[in-house]
XYZ file of C-alpha atoms in Angstrom:
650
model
C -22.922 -21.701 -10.918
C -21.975 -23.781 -13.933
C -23.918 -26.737 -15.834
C -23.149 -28.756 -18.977
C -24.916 -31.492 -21.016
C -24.078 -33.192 -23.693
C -26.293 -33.422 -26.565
C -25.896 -36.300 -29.737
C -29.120 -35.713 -31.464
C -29.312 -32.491 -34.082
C -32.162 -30.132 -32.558
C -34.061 -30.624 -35.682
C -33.549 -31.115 -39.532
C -35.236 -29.135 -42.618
C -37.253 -31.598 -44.591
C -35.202 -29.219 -47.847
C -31.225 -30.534 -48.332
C -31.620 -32.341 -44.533
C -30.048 -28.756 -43.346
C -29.144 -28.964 -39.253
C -31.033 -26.020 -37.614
C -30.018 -25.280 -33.612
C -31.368 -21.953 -32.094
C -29.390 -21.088 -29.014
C -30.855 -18.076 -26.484
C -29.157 -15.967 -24.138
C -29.992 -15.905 -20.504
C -32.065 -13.182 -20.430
C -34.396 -14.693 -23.726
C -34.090 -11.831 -25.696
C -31.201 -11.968 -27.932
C -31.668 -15.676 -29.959
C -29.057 -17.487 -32.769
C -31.108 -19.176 -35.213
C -27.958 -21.635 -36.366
C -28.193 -23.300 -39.992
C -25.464 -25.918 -41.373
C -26.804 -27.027 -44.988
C -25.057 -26.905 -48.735
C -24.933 -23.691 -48.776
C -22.406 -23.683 -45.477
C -23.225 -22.334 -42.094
C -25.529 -19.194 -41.379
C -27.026 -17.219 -38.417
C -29.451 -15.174 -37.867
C -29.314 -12.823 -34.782
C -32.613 -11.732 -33.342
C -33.171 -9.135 -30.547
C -36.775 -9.606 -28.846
C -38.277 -10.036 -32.336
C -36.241 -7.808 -34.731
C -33.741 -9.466 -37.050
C -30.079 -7.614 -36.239
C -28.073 -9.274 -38.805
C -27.126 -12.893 -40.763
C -23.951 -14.415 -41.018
C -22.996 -16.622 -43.676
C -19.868 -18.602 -45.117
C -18.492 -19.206 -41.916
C -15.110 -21.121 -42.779
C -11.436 -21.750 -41.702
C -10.035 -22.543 -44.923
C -6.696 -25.105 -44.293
C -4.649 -27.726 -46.269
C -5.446 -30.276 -43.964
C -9.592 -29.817 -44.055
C -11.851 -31.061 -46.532
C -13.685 -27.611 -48.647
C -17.558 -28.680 -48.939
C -20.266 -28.839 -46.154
C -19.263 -29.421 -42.776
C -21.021 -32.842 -41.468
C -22.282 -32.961 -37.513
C -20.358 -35.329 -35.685
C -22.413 -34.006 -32.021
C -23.651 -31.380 -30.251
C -22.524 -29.999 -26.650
C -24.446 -27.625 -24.669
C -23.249 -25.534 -21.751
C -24.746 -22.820 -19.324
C -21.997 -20.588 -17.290
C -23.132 -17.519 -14.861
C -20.068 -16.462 -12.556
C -18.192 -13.866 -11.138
C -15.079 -12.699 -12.420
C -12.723 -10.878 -10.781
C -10.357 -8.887 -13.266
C -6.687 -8.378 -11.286
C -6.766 -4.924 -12.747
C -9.751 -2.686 -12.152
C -9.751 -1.168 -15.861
C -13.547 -0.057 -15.413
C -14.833 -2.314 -12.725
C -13.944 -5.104 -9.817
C -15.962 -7.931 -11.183
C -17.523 -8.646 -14.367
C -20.199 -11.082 -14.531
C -20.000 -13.887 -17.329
C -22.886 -15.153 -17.797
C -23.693 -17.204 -21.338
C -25.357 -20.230 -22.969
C -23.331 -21.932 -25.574
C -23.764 -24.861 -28.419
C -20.673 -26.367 -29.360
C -20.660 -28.222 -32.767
C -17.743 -30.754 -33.609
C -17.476 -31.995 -37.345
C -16.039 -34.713 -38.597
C -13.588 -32.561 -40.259
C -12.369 -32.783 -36.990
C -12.926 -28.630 -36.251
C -15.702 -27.258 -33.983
C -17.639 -24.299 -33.763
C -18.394 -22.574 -30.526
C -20.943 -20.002 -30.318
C -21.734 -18.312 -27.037
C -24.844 -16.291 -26.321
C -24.400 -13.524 -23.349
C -27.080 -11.166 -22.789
C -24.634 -8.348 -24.278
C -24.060 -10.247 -27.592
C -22.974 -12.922 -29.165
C -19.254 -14.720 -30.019
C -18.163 -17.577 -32.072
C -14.744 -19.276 -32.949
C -13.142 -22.099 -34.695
C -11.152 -25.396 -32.884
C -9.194 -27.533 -34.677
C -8.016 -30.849 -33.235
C -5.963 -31.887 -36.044
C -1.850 -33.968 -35.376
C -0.556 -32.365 -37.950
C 0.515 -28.703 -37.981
C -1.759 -26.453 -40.484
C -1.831 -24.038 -43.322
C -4.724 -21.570 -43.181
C -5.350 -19.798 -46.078
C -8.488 -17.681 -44.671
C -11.306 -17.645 -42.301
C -14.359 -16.579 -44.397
C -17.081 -14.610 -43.024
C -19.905 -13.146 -44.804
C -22.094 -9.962 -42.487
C -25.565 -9.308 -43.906
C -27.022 -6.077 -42.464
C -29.791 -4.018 -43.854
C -29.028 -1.495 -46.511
C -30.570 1.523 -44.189
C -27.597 0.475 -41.285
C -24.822 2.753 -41.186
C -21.284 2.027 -39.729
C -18.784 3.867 -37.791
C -15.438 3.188 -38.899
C -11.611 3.237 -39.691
C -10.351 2.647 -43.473
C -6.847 2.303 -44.349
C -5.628 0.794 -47.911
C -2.834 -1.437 -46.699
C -3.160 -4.020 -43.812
C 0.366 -1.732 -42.896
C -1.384 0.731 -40.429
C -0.815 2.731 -37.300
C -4.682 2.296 -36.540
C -4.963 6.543 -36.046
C -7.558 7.516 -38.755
C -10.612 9.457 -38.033
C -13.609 7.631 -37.560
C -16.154 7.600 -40.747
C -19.815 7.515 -40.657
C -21.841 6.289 -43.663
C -24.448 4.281 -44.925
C -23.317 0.570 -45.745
C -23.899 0.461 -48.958
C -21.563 3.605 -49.461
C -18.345 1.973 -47.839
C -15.950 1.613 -50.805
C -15.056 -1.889 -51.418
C -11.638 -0.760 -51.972
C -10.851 -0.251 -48.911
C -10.040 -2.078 -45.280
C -11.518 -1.494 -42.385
C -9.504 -2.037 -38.729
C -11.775 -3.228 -36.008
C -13.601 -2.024 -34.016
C -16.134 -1.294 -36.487
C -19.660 0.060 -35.290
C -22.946 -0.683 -36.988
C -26.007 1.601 -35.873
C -29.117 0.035 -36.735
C -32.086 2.234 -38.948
C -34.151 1.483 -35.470
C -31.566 2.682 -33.170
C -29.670 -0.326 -32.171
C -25.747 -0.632 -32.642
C -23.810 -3.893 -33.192
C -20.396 -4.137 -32.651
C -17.743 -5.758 -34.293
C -14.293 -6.674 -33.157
C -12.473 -10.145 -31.598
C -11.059 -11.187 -28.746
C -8.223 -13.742 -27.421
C -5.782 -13.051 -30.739
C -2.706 -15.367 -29.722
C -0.343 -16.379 -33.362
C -2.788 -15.634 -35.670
C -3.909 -12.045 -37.876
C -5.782 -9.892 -36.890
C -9.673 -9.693 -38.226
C -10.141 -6.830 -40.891
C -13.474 -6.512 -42.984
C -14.304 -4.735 -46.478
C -17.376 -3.649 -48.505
C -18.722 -6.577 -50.434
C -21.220 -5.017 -51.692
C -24.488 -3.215 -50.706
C -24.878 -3.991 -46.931
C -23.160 -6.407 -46.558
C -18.952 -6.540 -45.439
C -16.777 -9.610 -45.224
C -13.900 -10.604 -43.054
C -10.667 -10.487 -44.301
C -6.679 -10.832 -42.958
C -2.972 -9.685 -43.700
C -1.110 -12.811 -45.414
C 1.870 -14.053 -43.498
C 5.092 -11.972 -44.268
C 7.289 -13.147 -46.978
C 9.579 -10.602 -46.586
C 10.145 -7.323 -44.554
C 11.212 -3.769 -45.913
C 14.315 -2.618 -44.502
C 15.097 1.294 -44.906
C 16.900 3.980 -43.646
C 14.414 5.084 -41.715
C 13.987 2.856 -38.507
C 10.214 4.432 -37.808
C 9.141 2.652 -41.002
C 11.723 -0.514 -41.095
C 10.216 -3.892 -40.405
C 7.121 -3.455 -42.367
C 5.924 -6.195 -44.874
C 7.203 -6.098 -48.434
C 6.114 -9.556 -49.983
C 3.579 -11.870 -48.582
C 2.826 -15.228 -48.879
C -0.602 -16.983 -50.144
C -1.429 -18.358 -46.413
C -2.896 -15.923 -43.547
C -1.037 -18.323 -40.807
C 1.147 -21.732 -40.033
C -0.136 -22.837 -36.981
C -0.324 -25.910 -34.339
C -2.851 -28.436 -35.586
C -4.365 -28.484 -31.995
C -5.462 -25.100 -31.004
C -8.586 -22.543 -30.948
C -8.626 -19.648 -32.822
C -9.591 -16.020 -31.935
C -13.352 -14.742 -31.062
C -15.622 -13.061 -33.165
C -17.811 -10.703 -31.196
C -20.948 -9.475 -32.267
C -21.881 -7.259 -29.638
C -25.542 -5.887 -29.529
C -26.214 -2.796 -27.714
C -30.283 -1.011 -27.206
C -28.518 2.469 -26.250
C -24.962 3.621 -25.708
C -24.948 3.012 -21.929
C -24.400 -0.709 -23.326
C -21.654 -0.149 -25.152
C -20.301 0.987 -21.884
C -20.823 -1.640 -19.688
C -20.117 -4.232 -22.114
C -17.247 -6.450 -21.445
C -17.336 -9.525 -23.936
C -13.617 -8.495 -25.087
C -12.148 -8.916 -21.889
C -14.341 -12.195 -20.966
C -13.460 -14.082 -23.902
C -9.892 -13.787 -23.040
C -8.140 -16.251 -21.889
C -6.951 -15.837 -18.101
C -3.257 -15.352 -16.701
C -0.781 -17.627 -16.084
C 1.344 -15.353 -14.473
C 1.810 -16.460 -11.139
C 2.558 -13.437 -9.100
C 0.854 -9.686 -10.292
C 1.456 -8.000 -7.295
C 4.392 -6.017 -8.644
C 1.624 -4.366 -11.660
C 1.420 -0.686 -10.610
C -0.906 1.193 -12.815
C -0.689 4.589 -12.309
C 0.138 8.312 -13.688
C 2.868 8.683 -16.026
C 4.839 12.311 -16.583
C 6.919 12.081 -20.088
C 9.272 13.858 -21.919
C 8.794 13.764 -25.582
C 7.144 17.546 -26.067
C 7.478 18.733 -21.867
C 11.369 17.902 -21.947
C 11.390 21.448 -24.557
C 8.539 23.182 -22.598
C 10.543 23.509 -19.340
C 10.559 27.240 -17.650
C 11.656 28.518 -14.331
C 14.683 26.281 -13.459
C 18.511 27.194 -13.819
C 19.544 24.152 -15.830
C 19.481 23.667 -19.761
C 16.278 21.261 -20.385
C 16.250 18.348 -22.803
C 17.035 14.542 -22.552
C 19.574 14.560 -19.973
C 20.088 13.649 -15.958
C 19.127 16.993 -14.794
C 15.322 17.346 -16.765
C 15.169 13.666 -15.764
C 15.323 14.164 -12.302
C 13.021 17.305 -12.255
C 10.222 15.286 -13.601
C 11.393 12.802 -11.075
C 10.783 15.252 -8.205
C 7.274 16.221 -9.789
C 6.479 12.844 -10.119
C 7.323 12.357 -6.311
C 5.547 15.360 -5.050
C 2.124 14.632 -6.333
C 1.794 11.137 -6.481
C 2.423 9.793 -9.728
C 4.044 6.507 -10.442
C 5.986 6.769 -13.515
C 8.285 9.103 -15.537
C 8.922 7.820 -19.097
C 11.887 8.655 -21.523
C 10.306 8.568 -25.097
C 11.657 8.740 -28.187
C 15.618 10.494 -28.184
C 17.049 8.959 -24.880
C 19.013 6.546 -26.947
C 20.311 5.861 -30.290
C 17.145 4.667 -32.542
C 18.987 1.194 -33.546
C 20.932 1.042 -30.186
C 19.122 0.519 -26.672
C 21.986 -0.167 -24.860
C 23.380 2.858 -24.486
C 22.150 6.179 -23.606
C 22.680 9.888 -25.508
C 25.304 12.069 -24.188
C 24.368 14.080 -20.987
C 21.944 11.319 -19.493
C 23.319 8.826 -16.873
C 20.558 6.133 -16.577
C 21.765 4.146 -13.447
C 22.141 7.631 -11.634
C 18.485 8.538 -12.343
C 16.982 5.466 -11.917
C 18.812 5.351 -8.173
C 17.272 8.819 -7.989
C 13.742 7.979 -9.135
C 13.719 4.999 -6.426
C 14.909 6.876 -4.035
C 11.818 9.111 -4.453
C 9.170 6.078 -5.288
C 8.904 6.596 -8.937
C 9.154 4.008 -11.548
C 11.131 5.210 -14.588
C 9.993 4.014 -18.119
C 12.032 3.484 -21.536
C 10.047 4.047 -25.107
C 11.296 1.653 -27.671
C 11.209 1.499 -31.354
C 10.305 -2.441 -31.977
C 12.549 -3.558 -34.515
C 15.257 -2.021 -32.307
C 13.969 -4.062 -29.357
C 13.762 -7.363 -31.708
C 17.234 -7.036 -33.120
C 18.932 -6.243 -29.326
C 15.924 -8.686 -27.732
C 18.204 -10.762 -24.515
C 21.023 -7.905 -24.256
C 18.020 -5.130 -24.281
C 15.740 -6.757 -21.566
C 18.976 -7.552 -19.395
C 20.328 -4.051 -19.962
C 16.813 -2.741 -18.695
C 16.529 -4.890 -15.893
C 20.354 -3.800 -14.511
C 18.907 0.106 -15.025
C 16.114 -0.846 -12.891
C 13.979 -0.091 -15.480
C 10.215 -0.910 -14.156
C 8.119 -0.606 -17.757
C 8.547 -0.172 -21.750
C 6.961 1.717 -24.130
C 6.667 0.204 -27.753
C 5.984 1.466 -30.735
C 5.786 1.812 -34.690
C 4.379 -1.728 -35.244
C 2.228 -1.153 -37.481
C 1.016 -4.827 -38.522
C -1.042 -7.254 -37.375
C 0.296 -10.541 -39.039
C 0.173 -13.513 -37.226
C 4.239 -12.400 -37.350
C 3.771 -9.463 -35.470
C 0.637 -10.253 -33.061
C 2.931 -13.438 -32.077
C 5.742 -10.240 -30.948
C 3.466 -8.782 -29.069
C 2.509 -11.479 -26.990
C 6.647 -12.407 -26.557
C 7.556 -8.946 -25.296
C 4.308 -9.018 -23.048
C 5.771 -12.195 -21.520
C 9.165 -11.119 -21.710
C 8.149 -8.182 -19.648
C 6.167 -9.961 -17.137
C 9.357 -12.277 -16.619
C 11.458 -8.995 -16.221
C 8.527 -7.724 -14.083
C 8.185 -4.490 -16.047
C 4.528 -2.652 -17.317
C 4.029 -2.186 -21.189
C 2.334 -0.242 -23.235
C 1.699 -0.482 -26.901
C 2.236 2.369 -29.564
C 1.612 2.286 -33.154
C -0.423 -0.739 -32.099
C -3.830 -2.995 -33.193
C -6.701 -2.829 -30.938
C -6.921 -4.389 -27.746
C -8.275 -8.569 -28.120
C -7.771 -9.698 -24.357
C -3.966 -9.591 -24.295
C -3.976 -7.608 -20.895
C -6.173 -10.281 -19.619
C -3.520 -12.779 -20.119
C -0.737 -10.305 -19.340
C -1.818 -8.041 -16.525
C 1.689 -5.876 -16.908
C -0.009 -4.656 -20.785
C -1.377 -1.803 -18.848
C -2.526 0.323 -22.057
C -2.044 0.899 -26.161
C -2.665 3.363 -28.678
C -4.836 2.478 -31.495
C -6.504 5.640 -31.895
C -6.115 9.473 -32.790
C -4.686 10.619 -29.431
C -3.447 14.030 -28.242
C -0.419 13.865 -29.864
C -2.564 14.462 -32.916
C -2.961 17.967 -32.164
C 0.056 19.001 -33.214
C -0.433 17.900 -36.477
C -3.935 18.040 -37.428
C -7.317 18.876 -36.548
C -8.492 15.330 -35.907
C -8.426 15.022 -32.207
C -11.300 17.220 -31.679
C -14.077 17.267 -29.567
C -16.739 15.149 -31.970
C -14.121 12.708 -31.803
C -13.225 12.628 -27.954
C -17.389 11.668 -28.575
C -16.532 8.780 -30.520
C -13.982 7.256 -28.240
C -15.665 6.357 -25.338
C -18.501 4.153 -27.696
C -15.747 2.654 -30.323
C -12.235 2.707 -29.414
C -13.072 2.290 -25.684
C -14.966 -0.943 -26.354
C -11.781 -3.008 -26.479
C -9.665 -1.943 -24.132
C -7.336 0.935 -22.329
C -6.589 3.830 -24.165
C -3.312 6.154 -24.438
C -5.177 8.991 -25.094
C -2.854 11.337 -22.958
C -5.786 13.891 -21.890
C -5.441 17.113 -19.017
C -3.385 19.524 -21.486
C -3.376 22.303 -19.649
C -2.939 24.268 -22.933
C -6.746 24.898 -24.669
C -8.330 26.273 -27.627
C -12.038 26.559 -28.914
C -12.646 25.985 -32.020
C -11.310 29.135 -33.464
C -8.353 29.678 -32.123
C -7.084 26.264 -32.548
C -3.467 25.827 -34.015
C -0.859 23.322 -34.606
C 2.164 23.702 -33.090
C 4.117 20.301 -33.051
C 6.667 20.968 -30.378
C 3.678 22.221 -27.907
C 0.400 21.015 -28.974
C -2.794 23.081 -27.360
C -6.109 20.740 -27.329
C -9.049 21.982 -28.826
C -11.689 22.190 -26.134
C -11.902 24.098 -22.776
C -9.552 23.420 -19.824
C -12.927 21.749 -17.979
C -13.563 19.537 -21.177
C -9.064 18.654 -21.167
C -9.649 17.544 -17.582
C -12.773 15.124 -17.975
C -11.061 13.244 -20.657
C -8.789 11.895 -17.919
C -11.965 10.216 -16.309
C -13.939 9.560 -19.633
C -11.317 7.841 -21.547
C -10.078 5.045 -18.994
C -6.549 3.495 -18.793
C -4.594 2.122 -15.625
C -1.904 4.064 -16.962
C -2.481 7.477 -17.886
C -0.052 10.114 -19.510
C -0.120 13.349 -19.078
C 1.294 15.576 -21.748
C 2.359 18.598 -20.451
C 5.685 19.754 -18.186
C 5.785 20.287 -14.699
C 6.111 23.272 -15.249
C 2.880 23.867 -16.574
C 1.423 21.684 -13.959
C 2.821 24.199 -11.450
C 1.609 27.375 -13.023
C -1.925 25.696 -12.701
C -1.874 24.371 -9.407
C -5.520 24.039 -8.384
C -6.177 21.895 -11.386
C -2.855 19.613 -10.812
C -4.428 18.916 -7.730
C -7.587 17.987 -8.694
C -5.838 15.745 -11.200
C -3.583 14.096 -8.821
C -6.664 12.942 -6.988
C -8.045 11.195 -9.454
C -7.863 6.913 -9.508
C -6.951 5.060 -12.518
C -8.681 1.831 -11.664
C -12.547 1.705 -10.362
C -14.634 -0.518 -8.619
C -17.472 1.005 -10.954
C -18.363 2.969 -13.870
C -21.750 3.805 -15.675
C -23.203 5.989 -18.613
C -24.926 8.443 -16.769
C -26.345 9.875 -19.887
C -24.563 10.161 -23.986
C -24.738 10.565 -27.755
C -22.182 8.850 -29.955
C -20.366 11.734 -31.080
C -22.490 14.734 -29.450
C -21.957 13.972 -25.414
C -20.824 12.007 -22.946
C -21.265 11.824 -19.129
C -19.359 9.211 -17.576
C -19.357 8.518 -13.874
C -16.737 5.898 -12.062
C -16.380 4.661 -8.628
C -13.292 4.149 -6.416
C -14.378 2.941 -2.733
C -16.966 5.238 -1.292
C -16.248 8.156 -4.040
C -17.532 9.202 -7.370
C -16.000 10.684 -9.902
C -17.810 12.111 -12.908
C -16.755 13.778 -16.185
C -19.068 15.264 -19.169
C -17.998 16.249 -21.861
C -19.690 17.954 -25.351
C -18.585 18.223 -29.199
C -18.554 21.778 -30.587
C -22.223 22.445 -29.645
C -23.129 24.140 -26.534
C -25.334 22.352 -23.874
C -27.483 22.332 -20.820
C -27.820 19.050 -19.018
C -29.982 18.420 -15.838
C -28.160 15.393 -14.308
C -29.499 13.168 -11.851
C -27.573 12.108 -8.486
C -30.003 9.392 -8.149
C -27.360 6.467 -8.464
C -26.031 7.458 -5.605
C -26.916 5.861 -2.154
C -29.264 7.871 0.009
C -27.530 10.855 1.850
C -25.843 14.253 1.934
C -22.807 14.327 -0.438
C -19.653 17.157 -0.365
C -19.370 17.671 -4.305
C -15.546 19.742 -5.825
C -16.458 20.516 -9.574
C -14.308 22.237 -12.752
C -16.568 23.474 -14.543
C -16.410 25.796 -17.392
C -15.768 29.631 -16.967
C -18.351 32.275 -17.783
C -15.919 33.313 -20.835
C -14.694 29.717 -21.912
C -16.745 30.381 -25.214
C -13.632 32.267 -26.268
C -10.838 31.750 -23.739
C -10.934 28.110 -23.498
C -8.287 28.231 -20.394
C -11.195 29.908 -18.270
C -12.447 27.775 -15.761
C -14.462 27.879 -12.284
C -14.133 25.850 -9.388
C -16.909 24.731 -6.925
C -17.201 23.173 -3.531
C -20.756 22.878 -2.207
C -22.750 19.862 0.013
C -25.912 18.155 -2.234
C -28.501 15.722 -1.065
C -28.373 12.308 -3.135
C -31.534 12.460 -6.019
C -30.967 16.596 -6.568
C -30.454 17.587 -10.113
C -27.259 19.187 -10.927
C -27.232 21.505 -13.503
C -24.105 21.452 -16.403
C -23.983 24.221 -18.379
C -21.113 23.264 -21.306
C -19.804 25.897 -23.610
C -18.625 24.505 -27.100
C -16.199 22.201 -26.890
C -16.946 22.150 -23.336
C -16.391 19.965 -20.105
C -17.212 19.503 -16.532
C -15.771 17.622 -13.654
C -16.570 16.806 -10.549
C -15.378 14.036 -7.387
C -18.094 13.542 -4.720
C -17.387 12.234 -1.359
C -19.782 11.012 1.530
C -20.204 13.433 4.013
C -20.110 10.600 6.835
C-alpha cells in the first residue's frame, strides 16, 4: 500500500534565526528525525524511543553550479510506502518488506534532500535538478556521537585500498584523525545499541569514507577524481591513482546521488535482518535473469598444486581442468573457476601452454558445469570488446575481477560497465580487491558476490582470519552484501598449532567451526578452497556440504555476540539449516527449536569431536529425530563450530 501528500507549508519555524524544524517518525513510532535547516546549515537528531542516538550536521553537496550559504525551502513532500519486495536472488530471504515514511525538501538551489525513516534506520541523499552538467567538490557530513560510543572499524591511509584490514575496536575519541576509515563502520552505543554506517545505490560517484574529527565525532570524506594513473611493472598494482584533481566527481546536472544509511540496531539479531542496503537500491533493468545461476564454485588457485591420487601432472592445464570438472559434476556444484595463471597477466586472449579452453569448456558443458575466468582489471579494460567476445566464443558463463583497489567515481563507474557488460554477455561476476557492496547486485542480479574483507585466503599469510574475526563478519561486513569468504577448508588448526603455509593454507578453527562458515557467512556463490582431492579423502563432510543451498527463503539470529558467537539459522523450502560458531573461547549453548513449526523433526549435525581442543580435524556426526521447542545442547571447543540441517519428518 502506498500514499503521498504534498505539503507547502514548513511544519513549524523557531522564533531564533526563523530556523525550519520538520520531525519525521518511522512506522513503528519509535525511531524519530528531529530535522533543522537554519544559519548554521542542516542538522538531525536521531532519537530511539526517547534516547538521543546521534546528530548530524553540515549536511552539503558542495558544486560550482550551487550557491554556498543556507539552503532556502522552496516545499515540502511527504510520502508513506509499506510493500513487498521480492529480491530475484534469495541472498538471505524471498521478500523483504520496505516499509518507510519520508520528507522530501526541495530548495531553491534547485537540490533536494530526501530522508527516509524505516523502522530499521534511517537514510538520506542529495537530488540535483540542475541543465547544466556539475563539478562537486565534496559532500560534507558532520556525525556527532557521544564520547563513551565506541566503533568497529577498518583504517587504511590512502583512499588506494584492497578493503582487507582487520577490524578495530576503540573508543571514538581514540580513532586517529590521521587516518580513513572504509565503510561499513560500526558504532556500539555506551547503552548497548549499535548504529551503522555505510551507503547504498553508488552509480558514477566515490565512494563514502569518514575520519576522526575530533573527540566523538567523524566526518565524511571521498577520493578526488583521478588525474592521473600509476603505471608499473607490476600489473597487480598498475592502474592505481597517482595525481588527483581538486573535484570528488563531474557529473550529469540531473541526477540523485548515493544513500547514506544510518542503520539503528537494539541487539545484533537486527543487524541481521536488516536490509536498508539492498532496499535503497535501485531495481533492475535487466530484462531477462533467468540465466543467473548462483551456486558452488571449485577453483584452482592453491587446489590446482594440492592434487594427489591421479596419474597426470597437476597445474593449470586441460587435464586438472577437467578433473575439477568431473568433481564439480559429481556433487552438484555449478562452477569451476580458473584464477590467477591461466593466461598471460596483460593478455586475456590467449591461454598458457598446456590448457585448451574451447576443449574444456565443451567438456564442462557436457557435464553441466559452468566454467569461470579470474581477471586482473586493467587487463580486462585495456582488451575490453576483444576480451568479452573472446569469452563469450569460450563459452565462458562468469568472471572473476580483481585488484581494483579504488573507489573513485573512475573506478565505481567500471564496475557498474563490466556488471552490464556481463549481463549483456550473460555471464555471473564477482568482485575481488573490491569496495563494499552499495546495491549494485540489486541492479545487476549476475554480481553474485565480492571480497571486501579478510577472507580465507588470508591464512596463508597471516593470522588475521581467525575465529574473533569470522565473529565480526556476520554483524559488519555481512551488513552490505555477499561475501567471498571461501569457508569449508577441510584443513584445521586450533589456536596453537596454527601455521602459514601460502601454497596450502589450514584455517584456524575446528573442521565443525570450517563447515558452519559456509552457512554463517552467506553468498549465492560460494568457493570452496580446497582440491577434490581433499574433498574425497573426507567424504562424509563433502556430502554434507554439497547439500547445503546458497539462496534462502529465510534466515534469523538465533542467538550472538559481535565478536564472541554466532548462531545463524536459514531456511530453504521446508528445511533448516543452522550453523554456530565461537571465537577462541570454549562454550555451552542451550538452543531453542522453538522457531520451528510444531512437530517431530529428523536433525544430521557436525559437531565437534571429543578431542577437537587439540586436533582441530576431529569431528562427530549425528543423526537423531527431536520434537519442535526441545533444547539442543552445543558444546563448542575453542575455536569451535557446529552444524546441523533439519528436515520435517512428514
Amino acid at each position: 500500500m502506498k500514499g503521498c501528500f504534498i505539503l507547502f507549508l514548513v511544519s513549524f519555524f523557531c522564533a531564533a534565526g526563523n530556523a525550519q524544524k520538520y520531525k519525521l517518525a518511522a512506522p513503528d513510532k519509535k525511531l524519530l528525525a528531529e530535522i533543522e535547516n537554519g544559519r548554521q546549515g542542516i542538522r538531525v537528531t536521531l532519537i530511539k524511543e526517547g534516547d538521543s542516538i546521534l546528530n548530524l550536521t553540515n549536511l552539503g553537496l558542495i558544486t560550482d553550479q550551487t550557491a554556498t550559504g543556507p539552503l532556502q525551502v522552496k516545499r515540502i513532500k511527504r510520502n508513506t510506502v509499506n510493500e513487498v519486495i521480492q529480491p530475484l536472488i534469495k541472498e538471505k530471504s524471498d521478500k523483504y518488506h520496505n516499509s518507510y515514511n519520508e520528507l522530501v525538501l526541495t530548495f531553491r538551489s534547485r537540490q533536494s534532500l530526501t530522508f527516509r525513516l524505516f523502522n530499521e534506520g534511517m537514510a538520506y541523499r542529495f537530488t540535483t535538478d540542475i541543465q547544466d552538467s556539475l563539478t562537486v567538490f565534496d559532500e560534507t557530513l558532520n556525525v556527532e556521537f557521544q564520547t563513551e560510543d565506541s566503533v568497529y572499524f577498518q583504517s587504511e591511509r590512502s583512499f588506494n585500498a584492497a578493503y582487507e584490514q582487520p577490524y578495530e575496536f576503540k573508543q571514538l575519541n581514540e580513532l586517529d584523525p590521521a587516518r580513513l576509515c572504509n565503510l561499513p563502520v560500526l558504532i556500539q552505543k555506551q547503552r548497548g545499541k549499535f548504529v551503522m554506517i555505510t551507503e547504498s545505490d553508488l552509480y558514477n560517484f566515490p565512494g563514502l569514507w569518514v575520519k576522526s574529527d575530533g573527540a566523538s565525532r567523524i566526518r565524511a570524506t571521498h577520493a578526488r577524481y583521478p588525474r592521473t594513473l600509476v603505471t608499473t611493472d607490476n600489473p597487480y598494482s598498475s592502474g592505481q591513482v597517482g595525481e588527483t584533481f581538486d573535484y570528488i566527481a563531474r557529473v550529469a546536472g540531473k541526477r540523485t546521488y548515493p544513500w547514506r544509511i544510518f542503520a539503528v540496531a537494539d541487539h545484533e539479531e537486527d543487524l541481521i535482518s536488516n536490509n536498508m542496503v539492498y532496499l535503497l537500491a535501485s531495481p533492475t533493468e535487466l530484462k531477462d535473469v533467468s540465466w543467473v545461476r548462483p551456486g558452488v564454485v571449485m577453483f584452482d588457485w592453491w587446489a590446482k598444486n594440492n592434487i594427489f591420487g591421479v596419474d597426470f601432472k597437476a597445474g593449470i592445464n586441460t587435464e586438472t581442468a577437467k578433473y575439477f570438472i568431473d568433481f564439480c559434476a559429481e556433487k552438484g556444484f555449478r562452477y569451476f573457476l580458473f584464477d590467477d595463471g591461466w593466461s598471460p597477466k596483460n593478455d586475456l586472449l590467449r591461454e598458457v601452454p598446456g590448457l585448451d579452453m574451447p576443449a574444456v569448456t565443451a567438456y564442462a558443458k557436457s557435464k553441466g558445469v559452468d566454467v569461470m575466468v579470474w581477471v586482473i582489471w586493467n587487463t580486462l579494460k585495456d582488451q575490453w570488446s576483444e576480451a568479452f567476445d573472446q569469452f563469450e566464443r569460450w563459452g565462458i558463463k562468469g568472471i572473476k575481477m580483481d585488484f581494483m583497489n579504488r573507489d573513485d567515481q573512475q573506478m565505481v563507474a567500471f564496475y557498474e560497465a563490466v556488471a552490464s557488460k556481463a549481463a549483456e554477455k550473460k555471464m555471473v561476476v564477482d568482485f575481488h580487491g573490491a569496495y563494499k557492496p552499495c546495491g549494485l547486485s540489486r541492479k545487476y542480479p549476475n554480481l553474485l558476490t565480492r571480497e571486501a574483507l579478510i577472507e580465507f585466503e588470508q591464512s596463508g599469510v597471516s593470522d588475521s582470519d581467525n575465529p574473533r574475526h569470522h565473529n565480526l563478519l556476520p554483524y559488519i561486513r555481512m551488513f552490505t552484501g555477499a561475501m567471498d569468504y571461501i569457508p569449508a577448508t577441510m584443513r584445521n588448526a586450533n589456536k596453537k598449532n596454527f601455521r602459514h603455509f601460502g601454497d596450502y593454507p589450514m584455517g584456524w578453527g575446528t573442521r565443525a567451526h570450517a563447515m558452519a562458515l559456509f552457512i554463517i557467512l552467506s553468498s549465492p556463490m560460494t568457493m570452496l578452497p580446497g582440491s577434490p582431492a581433499d574433498y574425497r579423502r573426507e567424504q562424509e563432510c563433502t556430502d554434507f556440504l554439497s547439500k547445503i543451498p546458497v539462496e534462502w527463503d529465510e534466515s534469523r539470529l538465533l542467538t550472538g555476540k559481535i565478536g564472541a558467537y554466532t548462531v545463524l539459522a536459514r531456511r530453504s523450502g521446508r528445511n533448516w539449516h543452522i550453523g554456530a560458531i565461537t571465537n577462541d573461547d570454549p562454550r555451552m549453548i542451550d538452543l531453542s527449536t522453538g522457531f520451528l513449526k510444531p512437530g517431530r523433526y529428523h536433525i544430521e549435525i557436525i559437531e565437534d569431536g571429543v578431542n577437537a581442543v587439540t586436533a582441530a580435524t576431529d569431528y562427530k556426526r549425528v543423526r537423531r529425530s527431536f520434537t519442535a521447542g526441545e533444547i539442543l545442547k552445543l558444546n563448542l571447543a575453542p575455536g569451535g563450530g557446529w552444524l546441523a540441517r533439519i528436515t520435517p519428518e512428514q
